[in-house]
Amino acid sequence: MTGLPVTLIRLISGANVRWVGCAPALHQRVYFANHTSHLDSLVLWASLPPEARALTRPVAARDYWGKGKLRPYLAAKVINAVLIERQKVNAGNNPIDQLVSAVDQGHSLIIFPEGTRSVNGEVGVFKSGIYHLARRRSELEFIPVLIDNLNRVLPKGEFLPVPVLSSLSFGASLRLEPAEPKQTFLERARSAVMGLRDV
């Protein structure tokens, strides 16, 4: 879906989009970003060109995006999110299997490797999901994205956005190297996001 929802998302966020390490593209990618606000998925998705946006699915927590009336509608009808379990994960609802399935269907993904929103705006430790996805689909191109100031547009615990400018910076792609240890990859991916503050 395009048009009005995308315009509203951009208007609310006031996001300035910078492609500093790569250019917009239609081939399959995994965009991974720091997590600062419930707006992150919507704003990152809306920042992509229309053709790329149509192929890209944000990954979101079912326990948040599956509740109420508006959030499930946005997740299903606007951004076509992949809803994953964060609690009571078992072999039947393994999030990595869901992501691999979406990739195998030709989708690009938006993920937040911290797994939860930062309370102070700093980039937290990356959980291992991004590594396991990269290991199972090593051909994937991973694009780091730094989200800045969205935590002030919609602070944690608030429901109404505040008119503050924000920015998204897209960096250079990276891939899992052959035999690269998990912790090395996680630290490299996190550093790629944090490094966009200096670009």
mmCIF file with all atom_site columns, C-alpha atoms in Angstrom, residues 1 5 24 39 42 46 53 55 59 67 70 72 82 88 127 133 139 153 155-156 169 179 184 189 192 195:
data_model
loop_
_atom_site.group_PDB
_atom_site.id
_atom_site.type_symbol
_atom_site.label_atom_id
_atom_site.label_alt_id
_atom_site.label_comp_id
_atom_site.label_asym_id
_atom_site.label_entity_id
_atom_site.label_seq_id
_atom_site.pdbx_PDB_ins_code
_atom_site.Cartn_x
_atom_site.Cartn_y
_atom_site.Cartn_z
_atom_site.occupancy
_atom_site.B_iso_or_equiv
_atom_site.pdbx_formal_charge
_atom_site.auth_seq_id
_atom_site.auth_comp_id
_atom_site.auth_asym_id
_atom_site.auth_atom_id
_atom_site.pdbx_PDB_model_num
ATOM 1  C CA . MET A 1 1   ? 0.000  0.000   0.000  1.00 0.00 ? 1   MET A CA 1
ATOM 2  C CA . PRO A 1 5   ? -0.246 6.015   4.791  1.00 0.00 ? 5   PRO A CA 1
ATOM 3  C CA . PRO A 1 24  ? 18.430 2.492   -3.131 1.00 0.00 ? 24  PRO A CA 1
ATOM 4  C CA . LEU A 1 39  ? 7.670  4.239   14.841 1.00 0.00 ? 39  LEU A CA 1
ATOM 5  C CA . LEU A 1 42  ? 6.882  2.322   9.866  1.00 0.00 ? 42  LEU A CA 1
ATOM 6  C CA . ALA A 1 46  ? 8.229  4.453   4.363  1.00 0.00 ? 46  ALA A CA 1
ATOM 7  C CA . ARG A 1 53  ? 8.976  -0.791  -0.335 1.00 0.00 ? 53  ARG A CA 1
ATOM 8  C CA . LEU A 1 55  ? 9.164  -5.991  -1.722 1.00 0.00 ? 55  LEU A CA 1
ATOM 9  C CA . VAL A 1 59  ? 9.883  -7.880  11.218 1.00 0.00 ? 59  VAL A CA 1
ATOM 10 C CA . LYS A 1 67  ? -2.882 -6.218  19.886 1.00 0.00 ? 67  LYS A CA 1
ATOM 11 C CA . LEU A 1 70  ? -4.985 -0.180  14.663 1.00 0.00 ? 70  LEU A CA 1
ATOM 12 C CA . PRO A 1 72  ? -2.799 -5.327  13.528 1.00 0.00 ? 72  PRO A CA 1
ATOM 13 C CA . VAL A 1 82  ? 6.384  -10.576 9.536  1.00 0.00 ? 82  VAL A CA 1
ATOM 14 C CA . LYS A 1 88  ? 7.152  -18.962 24.366 1.00 0.00 ? 88  LYS A CA 1
ATOM 15 C CA . LYS A 1 127 ? 21.153 -10.478 19.754 1.00 0.00 ? 127 LYS A CA 1
ATOM 16 C CA . LEU A 1 133 ? 19.758 -15.449 9.438  1.00 0.00 ? 133 LEU A CA 1
ATOM 17 C CA . GLU A 1 139 ? 24.154 -14.614 -0.003 1.00 0.00 ? 139 GLU A CA 1
ATOM 18 C CA . VAL A 1 153 ? 9.195  11.880  18.137 1.00 0.00 ? 153 VAL A CA 1
ATOM 19 C CA . PRO A 1 155 ? 9.035  8.548   23.390 1.00 0.00 ? 155 PRO A CA 1
ATOM 20 C CA . LYS A 1 156 ? 8.656  5.226   25.166 1.00 0.00 ? 156 LYS A CA 1
ATOM 21 C CA . SER A 1 169 ? 21.176 6.991   7.464  1.00 0.00 ? 169 SER A CA 1
ATOM 22 C CA . ALA A 1 179 ? 33.892 -19.071 9.075  1.00 0.00 ? 179 ALA A CA 1
ATOM 23 C CA . THR A 1 184 ? 32.711 -11.028 15.536 1.00 0.00 ? 184 THR A CA 1
ATOM 24 C CA . ALA A 1 189 ? 27.195 -5.254  12.400 1.00 0.00 ? 189 ALA A CA 1
ATOM 25 C CA . ALA A 1 192 ? 28.411 -0.465  11.166 1.00 0.00 ? 192 ALA A CA 1
ATOM 26 C CA . GLY A 1 195 ? 29.618 4.365   12.683 1.00 0.00 ? 195 GLY A CA 1
#
